[in-house]
CSV table of C-alpha atoms in Angstrom, one decimal:
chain,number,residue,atom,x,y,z
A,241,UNK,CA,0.6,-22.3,22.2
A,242,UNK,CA,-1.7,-19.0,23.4
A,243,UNK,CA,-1.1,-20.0,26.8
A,244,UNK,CA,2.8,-20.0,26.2
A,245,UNK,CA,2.6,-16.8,24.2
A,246,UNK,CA,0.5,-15.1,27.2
A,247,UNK,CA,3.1,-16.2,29.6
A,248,UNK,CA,5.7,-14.7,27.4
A,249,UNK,CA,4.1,-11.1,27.1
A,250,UNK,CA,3.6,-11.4,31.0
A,251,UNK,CA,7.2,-12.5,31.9
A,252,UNK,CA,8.7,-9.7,29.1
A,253,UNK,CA,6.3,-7.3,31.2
A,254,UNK,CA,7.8,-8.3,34.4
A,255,UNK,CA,11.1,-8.1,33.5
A,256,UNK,CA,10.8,-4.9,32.0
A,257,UNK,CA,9.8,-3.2,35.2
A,258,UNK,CA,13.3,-5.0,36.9
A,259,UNK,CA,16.4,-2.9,37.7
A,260,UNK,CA,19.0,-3.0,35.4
A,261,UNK,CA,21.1,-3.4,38.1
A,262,UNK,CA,20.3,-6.2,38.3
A,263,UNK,CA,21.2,-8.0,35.2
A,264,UNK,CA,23.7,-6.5,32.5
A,265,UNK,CA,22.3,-4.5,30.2
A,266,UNK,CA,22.9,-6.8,27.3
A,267,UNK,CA,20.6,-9.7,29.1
A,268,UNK,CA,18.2,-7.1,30.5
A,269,UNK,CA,17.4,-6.3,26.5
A,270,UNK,CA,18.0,-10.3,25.4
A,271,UNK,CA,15.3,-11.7,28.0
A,272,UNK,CA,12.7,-9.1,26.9
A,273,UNK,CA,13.1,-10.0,23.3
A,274,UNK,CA,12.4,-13.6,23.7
A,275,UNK,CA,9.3,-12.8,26.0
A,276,UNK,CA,8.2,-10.2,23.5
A,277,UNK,CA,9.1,-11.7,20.3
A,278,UNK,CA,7.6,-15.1,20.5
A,279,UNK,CA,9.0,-16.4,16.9
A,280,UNK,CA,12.3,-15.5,17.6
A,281,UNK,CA,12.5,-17.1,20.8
A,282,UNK,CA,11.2,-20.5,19.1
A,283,UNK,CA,13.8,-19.9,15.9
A,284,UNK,CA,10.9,-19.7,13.9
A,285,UNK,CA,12.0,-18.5,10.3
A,286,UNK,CA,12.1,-19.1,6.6
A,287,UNK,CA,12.5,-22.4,5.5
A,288,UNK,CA,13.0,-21.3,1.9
A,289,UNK,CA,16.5,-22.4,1.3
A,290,UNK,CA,16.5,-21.5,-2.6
A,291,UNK,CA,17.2,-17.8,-2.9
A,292,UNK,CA,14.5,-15.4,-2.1
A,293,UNK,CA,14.0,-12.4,-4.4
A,294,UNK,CA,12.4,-9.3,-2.3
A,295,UNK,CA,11.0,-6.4,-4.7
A,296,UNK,CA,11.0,-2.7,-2.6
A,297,UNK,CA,9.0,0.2,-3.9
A,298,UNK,CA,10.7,2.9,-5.8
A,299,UNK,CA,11.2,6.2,-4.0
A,300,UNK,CA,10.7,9.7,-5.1
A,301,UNK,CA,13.6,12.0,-5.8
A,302,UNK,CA,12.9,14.1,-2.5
A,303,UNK,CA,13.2,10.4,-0.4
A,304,UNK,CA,15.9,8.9,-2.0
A,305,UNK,CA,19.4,10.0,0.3
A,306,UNK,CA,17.0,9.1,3.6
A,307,UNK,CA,15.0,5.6,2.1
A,308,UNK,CA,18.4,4.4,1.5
A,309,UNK,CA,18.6,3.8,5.5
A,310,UNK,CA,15.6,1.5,4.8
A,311,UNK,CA,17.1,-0.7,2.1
A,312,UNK,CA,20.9,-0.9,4.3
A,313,UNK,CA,18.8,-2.5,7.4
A,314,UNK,CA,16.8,-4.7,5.2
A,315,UNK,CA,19.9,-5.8,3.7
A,316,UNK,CA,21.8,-6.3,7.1
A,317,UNK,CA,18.6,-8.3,8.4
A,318,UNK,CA,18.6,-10.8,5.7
A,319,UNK,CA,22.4,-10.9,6.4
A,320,UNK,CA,22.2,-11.8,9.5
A,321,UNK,CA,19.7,-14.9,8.6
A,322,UNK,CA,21.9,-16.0,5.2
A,323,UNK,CA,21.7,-19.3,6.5
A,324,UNK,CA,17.9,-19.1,5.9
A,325,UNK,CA,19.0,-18.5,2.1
A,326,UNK,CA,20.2,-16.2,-0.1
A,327,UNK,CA,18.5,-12.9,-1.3
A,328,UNK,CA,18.5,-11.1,-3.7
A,329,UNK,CA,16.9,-7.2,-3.8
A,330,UNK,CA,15.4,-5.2,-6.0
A,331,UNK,CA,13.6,-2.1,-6.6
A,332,UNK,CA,10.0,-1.5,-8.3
A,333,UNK,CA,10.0,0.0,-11.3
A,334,UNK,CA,6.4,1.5,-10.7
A,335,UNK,CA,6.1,4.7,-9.9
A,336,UNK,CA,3.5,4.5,-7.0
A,337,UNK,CA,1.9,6.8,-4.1
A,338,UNK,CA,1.8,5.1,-0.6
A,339,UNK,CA,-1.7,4.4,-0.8
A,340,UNK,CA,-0.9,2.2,-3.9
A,341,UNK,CA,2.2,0.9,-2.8
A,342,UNK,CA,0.5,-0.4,0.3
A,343,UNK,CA,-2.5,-1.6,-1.7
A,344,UNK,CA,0.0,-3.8,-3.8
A,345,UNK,CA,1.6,-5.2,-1.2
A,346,UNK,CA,-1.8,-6.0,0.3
A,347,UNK,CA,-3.3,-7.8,-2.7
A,348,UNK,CA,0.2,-10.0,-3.4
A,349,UNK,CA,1.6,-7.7,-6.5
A,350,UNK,CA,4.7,-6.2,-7.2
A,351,UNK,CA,6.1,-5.9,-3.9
A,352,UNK,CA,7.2,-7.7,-1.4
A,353,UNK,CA,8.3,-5.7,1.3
A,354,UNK,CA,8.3,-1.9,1.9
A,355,UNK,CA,8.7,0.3,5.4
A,356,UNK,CA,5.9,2.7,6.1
A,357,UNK,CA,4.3,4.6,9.6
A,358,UNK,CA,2.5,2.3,11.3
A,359,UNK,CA,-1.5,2.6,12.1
A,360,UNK,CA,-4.0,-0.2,13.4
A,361,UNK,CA,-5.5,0.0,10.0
A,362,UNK,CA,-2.5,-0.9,8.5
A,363,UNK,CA,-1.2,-3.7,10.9
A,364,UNK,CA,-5.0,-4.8,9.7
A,365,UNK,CA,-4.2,-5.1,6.3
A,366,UNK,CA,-0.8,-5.9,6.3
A,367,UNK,CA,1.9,-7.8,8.3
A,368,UNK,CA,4.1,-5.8,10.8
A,369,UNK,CA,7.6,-6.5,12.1
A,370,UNK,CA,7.3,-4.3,14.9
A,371,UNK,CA,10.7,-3.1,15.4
A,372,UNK,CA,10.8,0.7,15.1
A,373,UNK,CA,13.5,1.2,12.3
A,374,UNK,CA,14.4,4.6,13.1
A,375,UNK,CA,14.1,4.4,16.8
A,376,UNK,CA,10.9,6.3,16.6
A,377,UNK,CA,12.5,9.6,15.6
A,378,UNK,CA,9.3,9.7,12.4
A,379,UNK,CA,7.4,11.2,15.2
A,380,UNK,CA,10.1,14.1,15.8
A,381,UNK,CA,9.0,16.6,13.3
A,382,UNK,CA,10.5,20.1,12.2
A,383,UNK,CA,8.7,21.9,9.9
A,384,UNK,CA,9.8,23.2,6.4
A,385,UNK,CA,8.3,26.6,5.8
A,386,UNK,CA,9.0,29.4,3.6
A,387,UNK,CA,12.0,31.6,4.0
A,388,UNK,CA,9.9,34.5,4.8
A,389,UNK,CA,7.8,33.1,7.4
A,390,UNK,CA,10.7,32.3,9.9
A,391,UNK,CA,9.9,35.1,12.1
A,392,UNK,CA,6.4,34.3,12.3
A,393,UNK,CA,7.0,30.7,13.2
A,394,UNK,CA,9.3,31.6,15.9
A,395,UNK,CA,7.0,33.9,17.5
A,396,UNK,CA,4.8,30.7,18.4
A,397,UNK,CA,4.8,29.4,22.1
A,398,UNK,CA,2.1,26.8,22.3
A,399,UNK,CA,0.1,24.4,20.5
A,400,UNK,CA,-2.9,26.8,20.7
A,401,UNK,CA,-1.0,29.5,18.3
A,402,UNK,CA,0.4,27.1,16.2
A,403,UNK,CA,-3.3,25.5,15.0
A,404,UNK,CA,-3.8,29.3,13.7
A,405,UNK,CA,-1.7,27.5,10.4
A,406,UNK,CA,-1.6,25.0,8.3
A,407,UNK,CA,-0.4,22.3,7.6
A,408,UNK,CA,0.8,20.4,4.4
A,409,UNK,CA,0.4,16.4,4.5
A,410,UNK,CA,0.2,13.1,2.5
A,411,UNK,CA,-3.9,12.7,1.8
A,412,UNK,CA,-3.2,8.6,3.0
A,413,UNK,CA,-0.6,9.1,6.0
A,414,UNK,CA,-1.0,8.3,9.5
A,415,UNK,CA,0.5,11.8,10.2
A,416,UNK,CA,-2.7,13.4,9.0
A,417,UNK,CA,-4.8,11.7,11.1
A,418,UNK,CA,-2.7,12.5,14.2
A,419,UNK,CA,-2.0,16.0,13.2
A,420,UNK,CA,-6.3,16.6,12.6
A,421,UNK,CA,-7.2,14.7,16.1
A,422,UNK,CA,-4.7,17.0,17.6
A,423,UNK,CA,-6.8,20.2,16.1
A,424,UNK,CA,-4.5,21.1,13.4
A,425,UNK,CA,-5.8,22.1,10.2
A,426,UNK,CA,-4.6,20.2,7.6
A,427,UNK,CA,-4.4,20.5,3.5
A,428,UNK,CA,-3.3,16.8,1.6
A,429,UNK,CA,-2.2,15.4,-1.4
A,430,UNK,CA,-1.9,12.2,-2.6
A,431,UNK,CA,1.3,13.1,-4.5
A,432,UNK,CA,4.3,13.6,-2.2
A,433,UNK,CA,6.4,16.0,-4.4
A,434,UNK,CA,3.5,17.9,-5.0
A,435,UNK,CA,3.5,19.0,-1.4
A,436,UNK,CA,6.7,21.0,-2.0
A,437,UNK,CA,5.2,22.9,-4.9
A,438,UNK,CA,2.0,23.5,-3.2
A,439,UNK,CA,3.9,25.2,0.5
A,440,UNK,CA,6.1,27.0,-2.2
A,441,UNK,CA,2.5,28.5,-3.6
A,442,UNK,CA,1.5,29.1,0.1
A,443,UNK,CA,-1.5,26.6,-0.6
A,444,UNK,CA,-0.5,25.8,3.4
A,445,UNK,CA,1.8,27.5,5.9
A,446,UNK,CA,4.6,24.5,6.9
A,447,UNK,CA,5.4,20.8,5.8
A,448,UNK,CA,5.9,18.8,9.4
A,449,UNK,CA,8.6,16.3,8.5
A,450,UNK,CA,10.4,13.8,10.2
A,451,UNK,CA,13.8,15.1,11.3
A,452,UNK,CA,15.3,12.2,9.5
A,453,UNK,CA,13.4,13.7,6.3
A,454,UNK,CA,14.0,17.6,6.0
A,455,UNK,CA,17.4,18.2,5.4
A,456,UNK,CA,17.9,16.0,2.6
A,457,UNK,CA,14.4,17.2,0.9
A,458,UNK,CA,15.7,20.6,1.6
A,459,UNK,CA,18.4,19.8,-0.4
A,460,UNK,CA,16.4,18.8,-3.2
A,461,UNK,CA,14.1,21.5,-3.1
A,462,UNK,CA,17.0,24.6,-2.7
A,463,UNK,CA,15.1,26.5,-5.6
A,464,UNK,CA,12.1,27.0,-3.8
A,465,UNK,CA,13.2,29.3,-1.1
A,466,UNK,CA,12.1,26.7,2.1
A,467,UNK,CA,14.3,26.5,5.3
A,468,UNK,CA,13.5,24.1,7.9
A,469,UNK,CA,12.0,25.8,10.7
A,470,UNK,CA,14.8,26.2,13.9
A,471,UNK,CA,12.4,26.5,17.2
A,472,UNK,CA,9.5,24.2,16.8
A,473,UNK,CA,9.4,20.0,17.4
A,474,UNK,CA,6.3,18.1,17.1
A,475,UNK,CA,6.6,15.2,19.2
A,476,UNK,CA,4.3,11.9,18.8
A,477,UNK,CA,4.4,8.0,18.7
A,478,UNK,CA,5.2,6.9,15.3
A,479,UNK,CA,7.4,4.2,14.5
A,480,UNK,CA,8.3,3.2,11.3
A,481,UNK,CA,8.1,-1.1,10.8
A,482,UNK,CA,8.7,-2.9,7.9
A,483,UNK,CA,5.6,-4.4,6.7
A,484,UNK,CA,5.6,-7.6,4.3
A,485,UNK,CA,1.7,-9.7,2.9
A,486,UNK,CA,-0.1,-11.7,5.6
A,487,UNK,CA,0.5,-15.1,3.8
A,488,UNK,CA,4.1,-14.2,4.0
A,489,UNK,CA,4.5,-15.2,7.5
A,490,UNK,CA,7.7,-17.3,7.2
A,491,UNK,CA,9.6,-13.8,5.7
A,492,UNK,CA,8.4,-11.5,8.4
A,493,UNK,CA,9.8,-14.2,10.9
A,494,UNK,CA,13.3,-13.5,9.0
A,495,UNK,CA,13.4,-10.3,8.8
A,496,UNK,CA,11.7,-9.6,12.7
A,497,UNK,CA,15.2,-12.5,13.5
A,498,UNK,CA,17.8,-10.8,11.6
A,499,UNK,CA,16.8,-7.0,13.0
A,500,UNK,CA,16.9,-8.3,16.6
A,501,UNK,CA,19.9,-10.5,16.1
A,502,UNK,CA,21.5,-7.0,14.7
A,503,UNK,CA,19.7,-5.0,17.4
A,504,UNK,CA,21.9,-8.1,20.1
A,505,UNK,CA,25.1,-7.6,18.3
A,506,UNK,CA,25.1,-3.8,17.9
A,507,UNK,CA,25.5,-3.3,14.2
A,508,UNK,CA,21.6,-1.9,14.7
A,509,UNK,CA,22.9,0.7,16.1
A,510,UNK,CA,25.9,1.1,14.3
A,511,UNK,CA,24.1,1.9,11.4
A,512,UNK,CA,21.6,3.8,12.8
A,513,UNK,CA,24.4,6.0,13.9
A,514,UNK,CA,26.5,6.1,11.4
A,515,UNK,CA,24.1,6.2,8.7
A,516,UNK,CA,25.4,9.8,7.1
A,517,UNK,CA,22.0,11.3,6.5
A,518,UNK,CA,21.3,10.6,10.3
A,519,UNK,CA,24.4,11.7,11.2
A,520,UNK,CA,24.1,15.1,9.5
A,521,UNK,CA,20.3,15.4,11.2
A,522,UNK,CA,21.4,14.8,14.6
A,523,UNK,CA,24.2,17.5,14.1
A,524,UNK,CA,21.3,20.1,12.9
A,525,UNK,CA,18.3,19.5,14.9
A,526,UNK,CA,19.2,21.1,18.0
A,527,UNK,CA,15.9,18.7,19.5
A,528,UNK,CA,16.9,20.0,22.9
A,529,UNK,CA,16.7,23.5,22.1
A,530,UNK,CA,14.0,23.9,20.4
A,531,UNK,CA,9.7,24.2,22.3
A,532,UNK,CA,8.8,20.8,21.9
A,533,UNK,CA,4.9,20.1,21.6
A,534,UNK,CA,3.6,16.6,21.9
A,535,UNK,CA,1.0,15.1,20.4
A,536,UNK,CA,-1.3,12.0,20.9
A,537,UNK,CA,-1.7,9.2,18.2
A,538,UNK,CA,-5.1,8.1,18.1
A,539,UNK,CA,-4.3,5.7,15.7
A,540,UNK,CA,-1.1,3.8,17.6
A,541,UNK,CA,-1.9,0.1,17.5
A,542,UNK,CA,-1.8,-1.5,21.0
A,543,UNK,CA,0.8,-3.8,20.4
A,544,UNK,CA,3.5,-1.1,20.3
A,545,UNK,CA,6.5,-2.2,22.0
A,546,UNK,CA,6.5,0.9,23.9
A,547,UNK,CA,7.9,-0.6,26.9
A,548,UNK,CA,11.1,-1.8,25.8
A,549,UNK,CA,13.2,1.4,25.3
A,550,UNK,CA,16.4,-0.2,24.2
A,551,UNK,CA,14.5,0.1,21.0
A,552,UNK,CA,13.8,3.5,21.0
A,553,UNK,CA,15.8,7.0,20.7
A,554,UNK,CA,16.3,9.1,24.0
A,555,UNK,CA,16.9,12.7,23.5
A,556,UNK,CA,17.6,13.3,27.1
């Protein structure tokens, strides 16, 4: 079974570096998923045929319009294995950090599934389905700042005069880790809606947020006097994966099956897309426009399908 799995990852590799041209598109991407997704190649999925009840964490009020993406994908996944049994989903009624969240999921309680930033410490603890679910766009990050400081941010040309601020992050996230290797100072919390309070009180100078993220927390925070800053982009490697408990092999063999049979059949995409929080981002972002500085992610986990770019977004 290694051997076969080694001569998969080879033969995905090799087709990879192929022209397009010659195969169809379609193929191109349906070839690389069976060399780089072993279980789907071999069908290998739930064989729970009673009905299987997946509890997702709660979400604060800032996340809500945006984590509804997250639950509409894991829906369509499980839809696209119903023969595997039905499902039913529901929502914890804990009200959780990340850190704990994470932890529960690790030790078997309350949850069952939940989508999170990836890190090698977390594929570590945790089981990943390593299809990015929003294309890697996490790692495109505008900044919410205060009103006042507009000016000031768009004044900065490099990397170098942006680490004269700093930043506002989640005490447990990936993004702090990235954002500190890259010489950024960095204040935390390990309450997310905190952060909003504590820019507001100019505790730290901006809020880097995915660009799936800041409109809609904007929009929850109107009171506060924060615009998302319109010059800047942070750039880095950050998917976002769902991420189910180790001993629950058999459901992250589901889920990984239902994503790529969507991902096959376009109605990945076509949420993706049409999804109106995404829509409204991609109509606001101005990513071409605005002095892009890229980051590296120390903590990116080496099997990060980086080399199949049908499952990632292209600005260009």
């Amino acid at each position: 079974m290694k051997l076969l799995i080694r001569c998969a990852f080879f033969f995905g590799a090799l087709c990879s570096c192929l022209p397009q041209a010659l195969f169809g598109k379609r193929l191109v991407l349906t070839v690389i998923t069976l060399c780089l997704f072993p279980s789907y190649a071999l069908g290998l999925t739930s064989s729970h045929q009673e009905q299987v009840n997946l509890v997702i964490p709660r979400v604060d009020v800032s996340n809500a319009e945006h984590a509804e993406y997250f639950v509409k994908l894991l829906e369509l996944a499980m839809e696209k294995t119903i023969s595997d049994g039905r499902y039913q989903i529901t929502r914890s009624q804990k009200d959780r950090s990340q850190a704990r969240n994470l932890l529960d999921l690790e030790k078997g309680h309350n949850l069952n599934v939940l989508w999170t930033m990836t890190s090698k410490e977390r594929e570590d603890r945790l089981l990943p389905i390593r299809i990015p679910l929003l294309k890697g766009l996490l790692g495109y990050r505008v900044f919410l700042i205060r009103k006042e400081d507009k000016n000031t941010f768009g004044s900065i040309q490099s990397l170098d005069g942006l680490r004269r601020f700093k930043a506002g992050q989640g005490a447990h996230w990936p993004d702090t880790r990235v954002l500190r290797e890259n010489g950024i100072d960095v204040v935390t919390s390990v309450r997310f809606e905190l952060l909003f309070t504590m820019l507001q009180e100019k505790r730290f100078d901006y809020f880097p947020r995915g660009i799936n993220e800041a409109w809609a927390e904007l929009k929850h925070h109107a009171q506060r006097g924060l615009i998302v800053e319109p010059s800047i982009l942070l750039k880095y490697a950050a998917p976002m994966y769902f991420f189910v408990n180790r001993s629950d092999e058999w459901l992250a063999n589901r889920i990984e099956k239902g994503l790529l049979t969507a991902i096959e059949d376009g109605s990945f995409d076509a949420l993706f897309y049409g999804f109106p929080v995404h829509q409204n981002f991609f109509s606001l972002a101005n990513i071409r426009s605005r002095k892009t500085f890229e980051l590296v992610n120390p903590g990116l986990p080496e099997k990060t399908p980086l080399d199949i770019d049908e499952l990632w977004y292209k600005a260009d």
